[in-house]
JSON list of C-alpha atoms in Angstrom, two decimals:
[
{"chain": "A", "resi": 244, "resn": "UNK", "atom": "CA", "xyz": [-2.91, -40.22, 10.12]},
{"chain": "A", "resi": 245, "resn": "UNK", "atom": "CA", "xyz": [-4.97, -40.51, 13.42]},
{"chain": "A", "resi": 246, "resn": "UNK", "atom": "CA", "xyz": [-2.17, -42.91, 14.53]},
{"chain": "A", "resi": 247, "resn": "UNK", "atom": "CA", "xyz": [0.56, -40.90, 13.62]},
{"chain": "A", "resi": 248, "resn": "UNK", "atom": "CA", "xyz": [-1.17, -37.93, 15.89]},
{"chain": "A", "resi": 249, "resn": "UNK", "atom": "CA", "xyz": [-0.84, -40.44, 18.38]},
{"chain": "A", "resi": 250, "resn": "UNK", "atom": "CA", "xyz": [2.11, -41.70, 18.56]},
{"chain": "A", "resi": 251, "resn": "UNK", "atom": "CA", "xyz": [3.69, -38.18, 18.16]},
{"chain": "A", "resi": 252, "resn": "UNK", "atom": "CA", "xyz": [1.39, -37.01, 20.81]},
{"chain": "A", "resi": 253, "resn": "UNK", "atom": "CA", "xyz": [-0.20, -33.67, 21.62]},
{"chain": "A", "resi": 254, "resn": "UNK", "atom": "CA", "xyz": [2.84, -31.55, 21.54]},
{"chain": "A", "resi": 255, "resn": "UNK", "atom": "CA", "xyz": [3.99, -32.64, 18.13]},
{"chain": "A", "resi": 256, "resn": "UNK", "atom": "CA", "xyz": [0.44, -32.77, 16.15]},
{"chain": "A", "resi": 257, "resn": "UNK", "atom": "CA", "xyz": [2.25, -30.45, 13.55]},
{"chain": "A", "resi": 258, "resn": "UNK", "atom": "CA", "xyz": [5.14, -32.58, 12.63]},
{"chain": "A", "resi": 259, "resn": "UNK", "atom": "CA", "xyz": [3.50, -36.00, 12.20]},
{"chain": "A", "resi": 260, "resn": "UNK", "atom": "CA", "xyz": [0.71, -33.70, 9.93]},
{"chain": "A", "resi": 261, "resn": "UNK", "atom": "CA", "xyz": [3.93, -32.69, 7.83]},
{"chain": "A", "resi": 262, "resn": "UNK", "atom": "CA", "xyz": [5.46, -35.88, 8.29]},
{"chain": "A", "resi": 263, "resn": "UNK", "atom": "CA", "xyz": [2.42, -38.29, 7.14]},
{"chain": "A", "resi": 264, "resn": "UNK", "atom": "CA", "xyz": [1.36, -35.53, 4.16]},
{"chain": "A", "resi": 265, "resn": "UNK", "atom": "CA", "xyz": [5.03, -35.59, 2.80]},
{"chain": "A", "resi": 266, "resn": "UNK", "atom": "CA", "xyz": [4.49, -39.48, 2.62]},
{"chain": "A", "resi": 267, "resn": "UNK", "atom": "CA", "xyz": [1.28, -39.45, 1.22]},
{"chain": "A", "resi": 268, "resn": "UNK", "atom": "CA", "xyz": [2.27, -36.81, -1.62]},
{"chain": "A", "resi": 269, "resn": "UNK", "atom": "CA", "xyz": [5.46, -38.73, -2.35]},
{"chain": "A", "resi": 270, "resn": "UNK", "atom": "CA", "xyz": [3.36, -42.29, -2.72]},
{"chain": "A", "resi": 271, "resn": "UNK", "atom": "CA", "xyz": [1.02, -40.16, -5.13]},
{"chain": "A", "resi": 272, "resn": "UNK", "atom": "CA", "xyz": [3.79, -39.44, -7.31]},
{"chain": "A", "resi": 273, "resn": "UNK", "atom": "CA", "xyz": [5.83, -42.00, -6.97]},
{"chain": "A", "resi": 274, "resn": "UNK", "atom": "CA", "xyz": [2.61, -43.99, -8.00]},
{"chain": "A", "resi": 275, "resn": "UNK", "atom": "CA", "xyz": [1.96, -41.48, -10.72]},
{"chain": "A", "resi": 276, "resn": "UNK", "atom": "CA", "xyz": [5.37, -41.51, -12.42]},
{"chain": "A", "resi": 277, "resn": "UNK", "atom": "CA", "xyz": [5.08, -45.43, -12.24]},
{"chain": "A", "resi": 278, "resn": "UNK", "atom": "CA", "xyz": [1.82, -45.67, -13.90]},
{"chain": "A", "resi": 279, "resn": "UNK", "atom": "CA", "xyz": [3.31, -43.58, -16.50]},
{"chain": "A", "resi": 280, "resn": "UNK", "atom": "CA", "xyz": [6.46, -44.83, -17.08]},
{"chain": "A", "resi": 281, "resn": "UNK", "atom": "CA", "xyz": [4.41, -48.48, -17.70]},
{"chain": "A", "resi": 282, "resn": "UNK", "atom": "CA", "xyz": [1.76, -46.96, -20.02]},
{"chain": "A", "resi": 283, "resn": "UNK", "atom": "CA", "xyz": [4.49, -45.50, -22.26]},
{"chain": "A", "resi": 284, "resn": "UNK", "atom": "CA", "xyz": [6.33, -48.82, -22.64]},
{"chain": "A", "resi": 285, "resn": "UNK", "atom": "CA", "xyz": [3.05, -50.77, -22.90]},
{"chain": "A", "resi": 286, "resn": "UNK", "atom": "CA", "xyz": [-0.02, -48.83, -22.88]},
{"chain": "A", "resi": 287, "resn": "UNK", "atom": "CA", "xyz": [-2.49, -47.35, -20.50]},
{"chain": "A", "resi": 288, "resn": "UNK", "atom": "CA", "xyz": [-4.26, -51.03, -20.33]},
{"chain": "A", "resi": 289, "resn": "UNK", "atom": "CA", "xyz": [-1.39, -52.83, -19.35]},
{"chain": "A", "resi": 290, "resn": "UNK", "atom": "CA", "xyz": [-0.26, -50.46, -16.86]},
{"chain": "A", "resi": 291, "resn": "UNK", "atom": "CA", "xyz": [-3.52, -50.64, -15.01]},
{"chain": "A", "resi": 292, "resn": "UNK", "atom": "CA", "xyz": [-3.22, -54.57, -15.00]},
{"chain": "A", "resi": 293, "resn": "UNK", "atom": "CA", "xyz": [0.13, -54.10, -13.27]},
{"chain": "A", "resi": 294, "resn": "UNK", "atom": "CA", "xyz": [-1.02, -51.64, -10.68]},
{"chain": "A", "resi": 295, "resn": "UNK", "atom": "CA", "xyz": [-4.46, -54.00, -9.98]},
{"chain": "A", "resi": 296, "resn": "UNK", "atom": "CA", "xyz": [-2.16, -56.89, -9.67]},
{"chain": "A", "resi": 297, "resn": "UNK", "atom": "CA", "xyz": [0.49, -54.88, -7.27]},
{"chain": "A", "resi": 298, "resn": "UNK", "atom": "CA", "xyz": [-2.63, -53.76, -5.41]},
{"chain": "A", "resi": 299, "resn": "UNK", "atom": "CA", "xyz": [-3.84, -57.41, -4.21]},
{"chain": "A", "resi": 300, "resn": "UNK", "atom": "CA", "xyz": [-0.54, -58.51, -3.65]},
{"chain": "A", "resi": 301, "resn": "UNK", "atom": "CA", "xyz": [-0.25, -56.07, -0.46]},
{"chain": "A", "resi": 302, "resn": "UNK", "atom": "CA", "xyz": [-3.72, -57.05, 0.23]},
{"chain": "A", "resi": 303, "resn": "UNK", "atom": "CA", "xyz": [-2.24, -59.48, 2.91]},
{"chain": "A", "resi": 304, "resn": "UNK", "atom": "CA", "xyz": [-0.22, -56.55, 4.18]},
{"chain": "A", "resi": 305, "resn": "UNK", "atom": "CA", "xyz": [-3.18, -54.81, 4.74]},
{"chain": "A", "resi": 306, "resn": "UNK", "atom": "CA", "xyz": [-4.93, -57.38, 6.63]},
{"chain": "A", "resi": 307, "resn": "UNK", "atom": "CA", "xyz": [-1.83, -58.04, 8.96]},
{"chain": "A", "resi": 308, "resn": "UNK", "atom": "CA", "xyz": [-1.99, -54.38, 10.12]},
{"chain": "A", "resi": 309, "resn": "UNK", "atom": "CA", "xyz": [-4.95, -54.37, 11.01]}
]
């Protein structure tokens, strides 16, 4: 978020708050309604062992941003 401020810079704070918080509620559900759409073909236990294993595979994303 504190990159977002700065690339937008000082005069448009307000829009990359809006911008980054409509991305960060869409992940949440988009994350949400995956979970859920897994769990009720497979159960709550596999769905979690898909989302763990989707998790380390953008590990190395992660680390390249940085």
């Amino acid at each position: 978020m504190l990159d977002s401020f700065v690339a937008a810079g000082p005069s448009r704070n307000s829009t990359a708050s809006a911008t980054w918080n409509i991305g960060f509620d869409a992940g949440t559900g988009v994350g949400a309604l995956s979970v859920g759409m897994i769990a009720v073909q497979g159960g709550f236990s596999i769905a979690f062992v898909v989302i763990a294993v989707l998790s380390l595979l953008t590990l190395p994303l992660a680390r390249q941003a940085r």
